[in-house]
PDB file of C-alpha atoms and ligand atoms in Angstrom:
ATOM      1  CA  MET A   1       0.090   0.207  -0.141  1.00 94.00           C
ATOM      2  CA  ILE A   2       1.098   3.382  -0.401  1.00 98.00           C
ATOM      3  CA  ILE A   3      -0.318   6.690   1.244  1.00 98.00           C
ATOM      4  CA  ALA A   4       0.658  10.022  -0.304  1.00 98.00           C
ATOM      5  CA  VAL A   5       0.274  13.078   2.071  1.00 98.00           C
ATOM      6  CA  ASP A   6       1.227  16.174   0.070  1.00 98.00           C
ATOM      7  CA  GLY A   7       0.212  19.823   1.516  1.00 98.00           C
ATOM      8  CA  PRO A   8       2.024  23.274   2.108  1.00 97.00           C
ATOM      9  CA  SER A   9       4.562  24.000   4.766  1.00 96.00           C
ATOM     10  CA  GLY A  10       3.981  23.486   8.233  1.00 95.00           C
ATOM     11  CA  SER A  11       0.450  21.902   7.757  1.00 97.00           C
ATOM     12  CA  GLY A  12       1.740  18.619   9.630  1.00 97.00           C
ATOM     13  CA  LYS A  13       2.823  16.179   6.903  1.00 98.00           C
ATOM     14  CA  SER A  14       5.912  14.794   8.404  1.00 98.00           C
ATOM     15  CA  SER A  15       4.333  14.468  12.008  1.00 98.00           C
ATOM     16  CA  THR A  16       1.546  13.062  10.640  1.00 98.00           C
ATOM     17  CA  ALA A  17       2.825  10.741   8.004  1.00 98.00           C
ATOM     18  CA  ARG A  18       5.159   9.494  10.339  1.00 98.00           C
ATOM     19  CA  GLY A  19       2.336   8.849  13.030  1.00 98.00           C
ATOM     20  CA  VAL A  20       0.528   7.005  10.542  1.00 98.00           C
ATOM     21  CA  ALA A  21       3.189   4.680   9.477  1.00 98.00           C
ATOM     22  CA  THR A  22       3.924   4.070  12.954  1.00 98.00           C
ATOM     23  CA  ARG A  23       0.028   3.404  13.773  1.00 98.00           C
ATOM     24  CA  LEU A  24      -0.498   1.003  10.932  1.00 97.00           C
ATOM     25  CA  GLY A  25       3.140  -0.862  10.963  1.00 97.00           C
ATOM     26  CA  LEU A  26       4.092   0.902   7.447  1.00 98.00           C
ATOM     27  CA  ARG A  27       7.203   2.354   6.036  1.00 98.00           C
ATOM     28  CA  TYR A  28       7.513   6.243   6.151  1.00 98.00           C
ATOM     29  CA  LEU A  29       9.458   8.338   3.517  1.00 98.00           C
ATOM     30  CA  ASP A  30      10.206  12.023   3.875  1.00 98.00           C
ATOM     31  CA  THR A  31      10.728  13.165   0.198  1.00 98.00           C
ATOM     32  CA  GLY A  32      11.571  16.867   1.800  1.00 98.00           C
ATOM     33  CA  ALA A  33      14.744  15.359   3.227  1.00 98.00           C
ATOM     34  CA  THR A  34      15.981  14.340   0.095  1.00 98.00           C
ATOM     35  CA  TYR A  35      15.952  17.810  -1.492  1.00 98.00           C
ATOM     36  CA  ARG A  36      17.416  19.012   2.043  1.00 98.00           C
ATOM     37  CA  ALA A  37      20.273  16.923   1.739  1.00 98.00           C
ATOM     38  CA  VAL A  38      21.315  17.669  -1.884  1.00 98.00           C
ATOM     39  CA  THR A  39      20.857  21.380  -0.886  1.00 98.00           C
ATOM     40  CA  TRP A  40      23.186  20.359   2.298  1.00 98.00           C
ATOM     41  CA  SER A  41      25.682  18.954  -0.021  1.00 98.00           C
ATOM     42  CA  ALA A  42      25.775  21.850  -2.491  1.00 98.00           C
ATOM     43  CA  VAL A  43      26.421  24.301   0.238  1.00 98.00           C
ATOM     44  CA  GLU A  44      28.962  22.365   1.908  1.00 98.00           C
ATOM     45  CA  ARG A  45      31.166  21.988  -1.358  1.00 98.00           C
ATOM     46  CA  GLY A  46      30.530  25.895  -1.945  1.00 98.00           C
ATOM     47  CA  LEU A  47      28.664  25.184  -5.225  1.00 98.00           C
ATOM     48  CA  ASP A  48      26.884  28.163  -6.637  1.00 98.00           C
ATOM     49  CA  LEU A  49      23.138  27.345  -6.110  1.00 98.00           C
ATOM     50  CA  ASP A  50      22.232  29.100  -9.418  1.00 98.00           C
ATOM     51  CA  ASP A  51      24.392  26.734 -11.212  1.00 98.00           C
ATOM     52  CA  THR A  52      21.610  24.477 -12.108  1.00 98.00           C
ATOM     53  CA  ALA A  53      23.935  22.035 -13.971  1.00 98.00           C
ATOM     54  CA  ALA A  54      26.506  21.914 -11.392  1.00 98.00           C
ATOM     55  CA  VAL A  55      23.662  21.506  -8.618  1.00 98.00           C
ATOM     56  CA  ALA A  56      22.140  18.756 -10.932  1.00 98.00           C
ATOM     57  CA  GLN A  57      25.166  16.706 -11.263  1.00 98.00           C
ATOM     58  CA  ARG A  58      25.743  17.259  -7.235  1.00 98.00           C
ATOM     59  CA  ALA A  59      22.223  15.415  -7.079  1.00 98.00           C
ATOM     60  CA  ARG A  60      23.301  12.220  -9.422  1.00 98.00           C
ATOM     61  CA  ASP A  61      26.669  11.875  -7.611  1.00 98.00           C
ATOM     62  CA  LEU A  62      25.310  11.893  -3.957  1.00 98.00           C
ATOM     63  CA  GLU A  63      25.457   8.875  -1.947  1.00 98.00           C
ATOM     64  CA  LEU A  64      22.280   8.961  -0.297  1.00 98.00           C
ATOM     65  CA  GLU A  65      21.053   6.911   2.766  1.00 98.00           C
ATOM     66  CA  ILE A  66      17.573   7.764   3.973  1.00 98.00           C
ATOM     67  CA  SER A  67      15.808   5.850   6.755  1.00 98.00           C
ATOM     68  CA  THR A  68      12.068   4.845   6.374  1.00 98.00           C
ATOM     69  CA  GLU A  69      11.823   3.397   9.786  1.00 98.00           C
ATOM     70  CA  PRO A  70       9.231   6.157  11.099  1.00 98.00           C
ATOM     71  CA  GLY A  71      10.565   5.331  14.865  1.00 97.00           C
ATOM     72  CA  ASN A  72      14.322   6.067  13.783  1.00 98.00           C
ATOM     73  CA  GLN A  73      14.628   8.373  11.233  1.00 98.00           C
ATOM     74  CA  PHE A  74      18.308   9.362   9.837  1.00 98.00           C
ATOM     75  CA  VAL A  75      19.972  10.852   6.708  1.00 98.00           C
ATOM     76  CA  ILE A  76      23.521  10.041   5.527  1.00 98.00           C
ATOM     77  CA  ALA A  77      24.844  11.444   2.810  1.00 98.00           C
ATOM     78  CA  ASP A  78      28.662  10.677   1.337  1.00 98.00           C
ATOM     79  CA  GLY A  79      28.824   9.006   4.817  1.00 97.00           C
ATOM     80  CA  THR A  80      28.323  11.850   7.161  1.00 98.00           C
ATOM     81  CA  ASP A  81      24.793  11.726   9.155  1.00 98.00           C
ATOM     82  CA  ILE A  82      23.112  14.812   8.724  1.00 98.00           C
ATOM     83  CA  THR A  83      19.957  14.316  10.184  1.00 98.00           C
ATOM     84  CA  ALA A  84      20.264  17.516  12.278  1.00 97.00           C
ATOM     85  CA  ALA A  85      22.159  19.722   9.881  1.00 98.00           C
ATOM     86  CA  ILE A  86      19.629  19.519   6.814  1.00 98.00           C
ATOM     87  CA  ARG A  87      16.846  21.351   9.313  1.00 94.00           C
ATOM     88  CA  GLU A  88      19.235  24.046  10.088  1.00 91.00           C
ATOM     89  CA  PRO A  89      17.977  27.644   8.804  1.00 87.00           C
ATOM     90  CA  ARG A  90      20.963  28.158   6.435  1.00 94.00           C
ATOM     91  CA  ILE A  91      19.398  24.934   4.774  1.00 96.00           C
ATOM     92  CA  SER A  92      15.622  25.989   5.214  1.00 92.00           C
ATOM     93  CA  GLU A  93      16.616  29.449   3.143  1.00 92.00           C
ATOM     94  CA  VAL A  94      17.950  28.305   0.052  1.00 96.00           C
ATOM     95  CA  VAL A  95      16.117  24.442  -0.135  1.00 97.00           C
ATOM     96  CA  SER A  96      13.521  25.866  -2.779  1.00 97.00           C
ATOM     97  CA  LYS A  97      16.541  26.978  -5.064  1.00 98.00           C
ATOM     98  CA  ILE A  98      17.282  22.956  -5.262  1.00 98.00           C
ATOM     99  CA  ALA A  99      13.699  21.888  -5.240  1.00 98.00           C
ATOM    100  CA  THR A 100      13.008  24.001  -8.321  1.00 98.00           C
ATOM    101  CA  ASN A 101      16.120  22.660 -10.424  1.00 98.00           C
ATOM    102  CA  LEU A 102      13.914  20.449 -12.891  1.00 98.00           C
ATOM    103  CA  ASP A 103      16.980  18.126 -13.142  1.00 98.00           C
ATOM    104  CA  VAL A 104      17.390  17.579  -9.605  1.00 98.00           C
ATOM    105  CA  ARG A 105      13.724  16.812  -9.404  1.00 98.00           C
ATOM    106  CA  HIS A 106      14.065  14.473 -12.055  1.00 98.00           C
ATOM    107  CA  GLU A 107      16.938  12.484 -10.290  1.00 98.00           C
ATOM    108  CA  LEU A 108      15.012  12.559  -6.555  1.00 98.00           C
ATOM    109  CA  VAL A 109      11.858  11.474  -8.012  1.00 98.00           C
ATOM    110  CA  ARG A 110      13.733   8.353  -9.615  1.00 98.00           C
ATOM    111  CA  ARG A 111      15.416   7.636  -5.982  1.00 98.00           C
ATOM    112  CA  GLN A 112      12.176   8.070  -4.252  1.00 98.00           C
ATOM    113  CA  ARG A 113      10.413   5.708  -6.534  1.00 98.00           C
ATOM    114  CA  GLU A 114      13.053   2.934  -5.655  1.00 98.00           C
ATOM    115  CA  ILE A 115      12.799   3.700  -2.328  1.00 98.00           C
ATOM    116  CA  ILE A 116       9.220   3.018  -2.343  1.00 98.00           C
ATOM    117  CA  ASP A 117       9.551  -0.056  -4.440  1.00 97.00           C
ATOM    118  CA  ASP A 118      11.805  -1.291  -1.667  1.00 97.00           C
ATOM    119  CA  ALA A 119       9.205  -0.672   0.980  1.00 96.00           C
ATOM    120  CA  GLN A 120       6.605  -2.981  -0.558  1.00 94.00           C
ATOM    121  CA  PRO A 121       7.438  -6.416   0.754  1.00 94.00           C
ATOM    122  CA  SER A 122       7.091  -4.884   3.915  1.00 92.00           C
ATOM    123  CA  GLY A 123       3.201  -3.757   3.744  1.00 94.00           C
ATOM    124  CA  GLY A 124       3.824  -0.405   2.461  1.00 96.00           C
ATOM    125  CA  ILE A 125       4.613   3.018   3.243  1.00 98.00           C
ATOM    126  CA  VAL A 126       3.476   6.423   3.822  1.00 98.00           C
ATOM    127  CA  VAL A 127       5.076   9.100   1.643  1.00 98.00           C
ATOM    128  CA  GLU A 128       4.870  12.760   2.469  1.00 98.00           C
ATOM    129  CA  GLY A 129       6.253  15.803   0.080  1.00 98.00           C
ATOM    130  CA  ARG A 130       4.547  18.237  -2.546  1.00 98.00           C
ATOM    131  CA  ASP A 131       4.057  16.167  -5.419  1.00 98.00           C
ATOM    132  CA  ILE A 132       3.653  12.717  -4.298  1.00 98.00           C
ATOM    133  CA  ALA A 133       0.017  12.184  -5.466  1.00 98.00           C
ATOM    134  CA  THR A 134       0.595  13.817  -8.907  1.00 97.00           C
ATOM    135  CA  VAL A 135       4.408  12.893  -9.751  1.00 98.00           C
ATOM    136  CA  VAL A 136       6.123  10.684  -7.516  1.00 98.00           C
ATOM    137  CA  ALA A 137       3.209   7.668  -7.169  1.00 98.00           C
ATOM    138  CA  PRO A 138      -0.021   8.685  -8.953  1.00 98.00           C
ATOM    139  CA  ASP A 139      -0.783   5.034  -8.403  1.00 97.00           C
ATOM    140  CA  ALA A 140      -1.187   5.418  -4.378  1.00 98.00           C
ATOM    141  CA  GLU A 141      -3.940   3.637  -2.902  1.00 97.00           C
ATOM    142  CA  LEU A 142      -4.777   6.979  -0.534  1.00 98.00           C
ATOM    143  CA  LYS A 143      -4.076  10.627  -1.462  1.00 98.00           C
ATOM    144  CA  VAL A 144      -3.982  13.133   1.057  1.00 98.00           C
ATOM    145  CA  HIS A 145      -4.078  16.780   0.782  1.00 98.00           C
ATOM    146  CA  LEU A 146      -3.391  17.977   4.523  1.00 98.00           C
ATOM    147  CA  THR A 147      -4.048  21.692   4.849  1.00 98.00           C
ATOM    148  CA  ALA A 148      -4.054  24.102   7.881  1.00 97.00           C
ATOM    149  CA  ASP A 149      -4.641  27.952   7.550  1.00 96.00           C
ATOM    150  CA  GLN A 150      -1.490  30.408   7.434  1.00 95.00           C
ATOM    151  CA  ASP A 151      -1.855  31.794  10.810  1.00 93.00           C
ATOM    152  CA  ALA A 152      -1.852  27.808  11.996  1.00 95.00           C
ATOM    153  CA  ARG A 153       1.153  26.823  10.130  1.00 96.00           C
ATOM    154  CA  MET A 154       3.027  29.702  11.079  1.00 92.00           C
ATOM    155  CA  SER A 155       2.285  29.541  14.713  1.00 90.00           C
ATOM    156  CA  ARG A 156       3.228  25.759  14.654  1.00 91.00           C
ATOM    157  CA  ARG A 157       6.660  26.667  13.325  1.00 88.00           C
ATOM    158  CA  GLY A 158       7.189  29.368  15.665  1.00 86.00           C
ATOM    159  CA  ALA A 159       6.653  26.944  18.614  1.00 87.00           C
ATOM    160  CA  GLU A 160       8.897  24.492  17.181  1.00 80.00           C
ATOM    161  CA  LEU A 161      11.906  26.974  17.241  1.00 74.00           C
ATOM    162  CA  GLU A 162      13.748  28.010  20.092  1.00 67.00           C
ATOM    163  CA  SER A 163      11.884  31.065  21.437  1.00 65.00           C
ATOM    164  CA  GLY A 164      13.326  34.289  19.983  1.00 66.00           C
ATOM    165  CA  ALA A 165      15.330  32.341  17.568  1.00 70.00           C
ATOM    166  CA  VAL A 166      13.553  33.652  14.569  1.00 77.00           C
ATOM    167  CA  THR A 167      11.811  36.810  13.610  1.00 84.00           C
ATOM    168  CA  ALA A 168       8.259  37.052  12.137  1.00 84.00           C
ATOM    169  CA  GLU A 169       9.829  38.028   8.882  1.00 86.00           C
ATOM    170  CA  GLN A 170      12.160  34.875   8.881  1.00 85.00           C
ATOM    171  CA  LEU A 171       8.806  33.028  10.129  1.00 87.00           C
ATOM    172  CA  ARG A 172       7.022  34.189   7.015  1.00 90.00           C
ATOM    173  CA  ASP A 173       9.890  33.471   4.825  1.00 88.00           C
ATOM    174  CA  GLN A 174       9.849  29.895   5.971  1.00 87.00           C
ATOM    175  CA  ILE A 175       6.262  29.234   5.166  1.00 94.00           C
ATOM    176  CA  VAL A 176       4.874  31.771   2.869  1.00 94.00           C
ATOM    177  CA  ARG A 177       7.720  32.701   0.296  1.00 94.00           C
ATOM    178  CA  ARG A 178       8.857  29.214   0.086  1.00 94.00           C
ATOM    179  CA  ASP A 179       5.744  27.737  -0.556  1.00 96.00           C
ATOM    180  CA  ALA A 180       5.527  30.564  -3.309  1.00 96.00           C
ATOM    181  CA  ASP A 181       8.651  29.416  -4.882  1.00 96.00           C
ATOM    182  CA  ASP A 182       8.046  25.684  -4.230  1.00 96.00           C
ATOM    183  CA  SER A 183       4.829  25.810  -6.114  1.00 96.00           C
ATOM    184  CA  THR A 184       6.056  27.025  -9.115  1.00 96.00           C
ATOM    185  CA  VAL A 185       7.102  23.384  -9.916  1.00 96.00           C
ATOM    186  CA  SER A 186       4.294  21.505  -8.006  1.00 95.00           C
ATOM    187  CA  GLN A 187       0.684  21.712  -7.318  1.00 92.00           C
ATOM    188  CA  PHE A 188       0.257  21.224  -3.777  1.00 96.00           C
ATOM    189  CA  MET A 189      -1.769  24.306  -2.771  1.00 95.00           C
ATOM    190  CA  VAL A 190      -4.894  22.707  -3.875  1.00 95.00           C
ATOM    191  CA  ALA A 191      -5.775  19.163  -3.860  1.00 97.00           C
ATOM    192  CA  SER A 192      -5.045  16.749  -6.739  1.00 96.00           C
ATOM    193  CA  ASP A 193      -7.558  14.681  -8.737  1.00 95.00           C
ATOM    194  CA  GLY A 194      -8.423  11.940  -6.537  1.00 96.00           C
ATOM    195  CA  ALA A 195      -6.872  13.005  -3.188  1.00 98.00           C
ATOM    196  CA  VAL A 196      -9.038  13.753   0.196  1.00 98.00           C
ATOM    197  CA  THR A 197      -8.572  16.791   1.921  1.00 98.00           C
ATOM    198  CA  VAL A 198      -7.783  16.798   5.533  1.00 98.00           C
ATOM    199  CA  ASP A 199      -7.836  20.641   6.978  1.00 98.00           C
ATOM    200  CA  SER A 200      -5.940  20.109  10.268  1.00 98.00           C
ATOM    201  CA  THR A 201      -6.493  23.972  11.431  1.00 97.00           C
ATOM    202  CA  HIS A 202      -8.779  22.978  14.476  1.00 97.00           C
ATOM    203  CA  LEU A 203      -7.531  19.292  14.875  1.00 98.00           C
ATOM    204  CA  THR A 204      -5.040  17.611  17.203  1.00 97.00           C
ATOM    205  CA  LEU A 205      -2.014  15.944  15.714  1.00 98.00           C
ATOM    206  CA  GLU A 206      -3.658  12.630  17.085  1.00 98.00           C
ATOM    207  CA  GLU A 207      -6.898  13.227  15.750  1.00 98.00           C
ATOM    208  CA  VAL A 208      -5.503  13.860  12.059  1.00 98.00           C
ATOM    209  CA  ILE A 209      -3.741  10.630  12.549  1.00 98.00           C
ATOM    210  CA  ASP A 210      -6.669   9.147  13.414  1.00 98.00           C
ATOM    211  CA  VAL A 211      -8.705  10.515  10.379  1.00 98.00           C
ATOM    212  CA  ILE A 212      -5.801   9.352   7.883  1.00 98.00           C
ATOM    213  CA  SER A 213      -5.536   5.827   9.479  1.00 98.00           C
ATOM    214  CA  ARG A 214      -9.375   5.489   9.222  1.00 98.00           C
ATOM    215  CA  LEU A 215      -8.988   6.612   5.549  1.00 98.00           C
ATOM    216  CA  ALA A 216      -6.203   4.184   4.855  1.00 97.00           C
ATOM    217  CA  LYS A 217      -8.329   1.178   6.060  1.00 95.00           C
ATOM    218  CA  GLU A 218     -11.110   2.043   3.992  1.00 95.00           C
ATOM    219  CA  ALA A 219      -8.584   2.105   0.883  1.00 92.00           C
ATOM    220  CA  GLU A 220      -7.281  -0.727   1.888  1.00 87.00           C
ATOM    221  CA  ALA A 221     -10.635  -2.745   1.751  1.00 76.00           C
ATOM    222  CA  VAL A 222     -11.385  -1.735  -2.186  1.00 66.00           C
ATOM    223  CA  PRO A 223      -9.218  -3.042  -4.490  1.00 52.00           C
ATOM    224  CA  ARG A 224      -6.633  -1.109  -6.468  1.00 54.00           C
ATOM    225  CA  GLY A 225      -8.315   0.908  -9.142  1.00 51.00           C
ATOM    226  CA  ARG A 226     -11.671   1.011  -7.338  1.00 48.00           C
ATOM    227  CA  ASN A 227     -11.098   3.945  -5.178  1.00 46.00           C
ATOM    228  CA  ASP A 228     -10.142   6.528  -7.450  1.00 47.00           C
ATOM    229  CA  GLY A 229     -12.100   9.997  -6.841  1.00 41.00           C
TER     230      GLY A 229
HETATM  231  N1  ATP B   1      -2.878  19.020  13.636  1.00 85.71           N
HETATM  232  C1  ATP B   1      -1.468  19.598  14.657  1.00 85.71           C
HETATM  233  N2  ATP B   1      -1.889  20.421  15.832  1.00 85.71           N
HETATM  234  C2  ATP B   1      -0.779  21.026  16.131  1.00 85.71           C
HETATM  235  N3  ATP B   1       0.425  21.020  15.866  1.00 85.71           N
HETATM  236  C3  ATP B   1       0.598  20.504  15.031  1.00 85.71           C
HETATM  237  C4  ATP B   1      -0.283  19.562  13.811  1.00 85.71           C
HETATM  238  N4  ATP B   1       0.244  18.887  12.957  1.00 85.71           N
HETATM  239  C5  ATP B   1       1.630  19.287  13.073  1.00 85.71           C
HETATM  240  N5  ATP B   1       1.812  20.195  14.691  1.00 85.71           N
HETATM  241  C6  ATP B   1       3.269  20.610  14.773  1.00 85.71           C
HETATM  242  O1  ATP B   1       3.250  21.678  13.641  1.00 85.71           O
HETATM  243  C7  ATP B   1       4.809  21.665  13.424  1.00 85.71           C
HETATM  244  C8  ATP B   1       4.734  21.602  11.720  1.00 85.71           C
HETATM  245  O2  ATP B   1       4.377  20.099  11.410  1.00 85.71           O
HETATM  246  P1  ATP B   1       5.452  19.141  10.209  1.00 85.71           P
HETATM  247  O3  ATP B   1       6.987  19.577  10.448  1.00 85.71           O
HETATM  248  O4  ATP B   1       5.069  18.240  10.808  1.00 85.71           O
HETATM  249  O5  ATP B   1       5.215  19.907   9.312  1.00 85.71           O
HETATM  250  P2  ATP B   1       5.239  19.856   7.617  1.00 85.71           P
HETATM  251  O6  ATP B   1       3.671  19.840   6.807  1.00 85.71           O
HETATM  252  O7  ATP B   1       6.036  18.673   7.136  1.00 85.71           O
HETATM  253  O8  ATP B   1       6.461  21.107   7.277  1.00 85.71           O
HETATM  254  P3  ATP B   1       7.385  21.427   6.307  1.00 85.71           P
HETATM  255  O9  ATP B   1       6.721  20.676   4.958  1.00 85.71           O
HETATM  256  O10 ATP B   1       7.655  22.394   6.250  1.00 85.71           O
HETATM  257  O11 ATP B   1       8.659  20.310   6.705  1.00 85.71           O
HETATM  258  C9  ATP B   1       5.483  20.738  14.198  1.00 85.71           C
HETATM  259  O12 ATP B   1       6.064  21.020  15.241  1.00 85.71           O
HETATM  260  C10 ATP B   1       4.457  19.962  14.641  1.00 85.71           C
HETATM  261  O13 ATP B   1       4.494  18.835  15.957  1.00 85.71           O
HETATM  262  N1  LIG B   2       8.518  16.005  -2.707  1.00 85.71           N
HETATM  263  C1  LIG B   2       8.621  17.246  -2.202  1.00 85.71           C
HETATM  264  C2  LIG B   2       9.285  17.510  -1.029  1.00 85.71           C
HETATM  265  C3  LIG B   2       9.633  18.477  -0.960  1.00 85.71           C
HETATM  266  N2  LIG B   2      10.037  19.603  -1.640  1.00 85.71           N
HETATM  267  C4  LIG B   2      10.677  20.571  -1.432  1.00 85.71           C
HETATM  268  C5  LIG B   2       9.824  21.976  -0.480  1.00 85.71           C
HETATM  269  C6  LIG B   2      10.739  22.366   0.424  1.00 85.71           C
HETATM  270  O1  LIG B   2      11.146  23.910   0.052  1.00 85.71           O
HETATM  271  C7  LIG B   2      11.851  21.634   0.570  1.00 85.71           C
HETATM  272  C8  LIG B   2      12.148  20.800   2.126  1.00 85.71           C
HETATM  273  O2  LIG B   2      10.683  20.133   2.192  1.00 85.71           O
HETATM  274  P1  LIG B   2      10.195  20.121   3.532  1.00 85.71           P
HETATM  275  O3  LIG B   2      11.272  18.977   4.227  1.00 85.71           O
HETATM  276  O4  LIG B   2      10.285  21.527   4.524  1.00 85.71           O
HETATM  277  O5  LIG B   2       9.204  19.354   3.585  1.00 85.71           O
HETATM  278  O6  LIG B   2      11.842  20.478  -0.430  1.00 85.71           O
HETATM  279  C9  LIG B   2       9.688  19.428  -2.945  1.00 85.71           C
HETATM  280  O7  LIG B   2       9.702  20.289  -3.672  1.00 85.71           O
HETATM  281  N3  LIG B   2       8.877  18.259  -3.486  1.00 85.71           N
END
């Protein structure tokens, strides 16, 4: 089974997808981490991030290991554990440059599909990102468009960061500007065909996990191809 979760920044995709995978005994793939890993590597090597050919070559050359165990997430790039480093503001601030590089996307979608295929013998996988239902896994048994209003998304991200660590302007940049840039290459601000919209604005994380787990069980009961729309 493949469960695709797409939506804007701060809507709760990672926490929810990880929670659903844990609850249902499935694997979990954070595709955003793959874009962050390429960004980390390009920054570490001092590449010009506007040099699209050089960055795409880095994406192809990067040795990347990404965990699909929901309870033990790690990312290793060229032998270095970058699990924490890819979440640093210096990476979040520039990751959209890498995520809007179409040659990088081509390479990372290829790798994401390989990881998804490898997870099938263990029962399935919950995959979250921006283009999962539309590009990476259009045959997913369940497609969820996870949303929350902009104020909720900004305040969730603010609460997550150390108090006083970011200004309101930096917070807006991490949510609003990033979504505007990222949505030039993927359609995640609206639900794709066949996706169920879950608005998490007034739901707790547990409630969102409950809703999606229930939808997954319903989708599993319907043979592939009969649950479209
Ligand atoms: N339903 C919810 N209610 C309250 N807080 C939530 C809810 N869902 C997630 N959160 C919190 O909001 C923050 C952002 O969630 P998360 O990182 O899962 O979002 P995301 O959509 O994956 O963001 P991004 O795409 O920017 O990585 C986290 O601190 C998380 O614990
Ligand atoms: N399938 C995906 C996943 C992520 N991105 C972009 C969007 C972000 O700018 C960046 C990091 O994602 P995050 O960790 O914040 O979810 O990667 C994308 O374009 N497609």
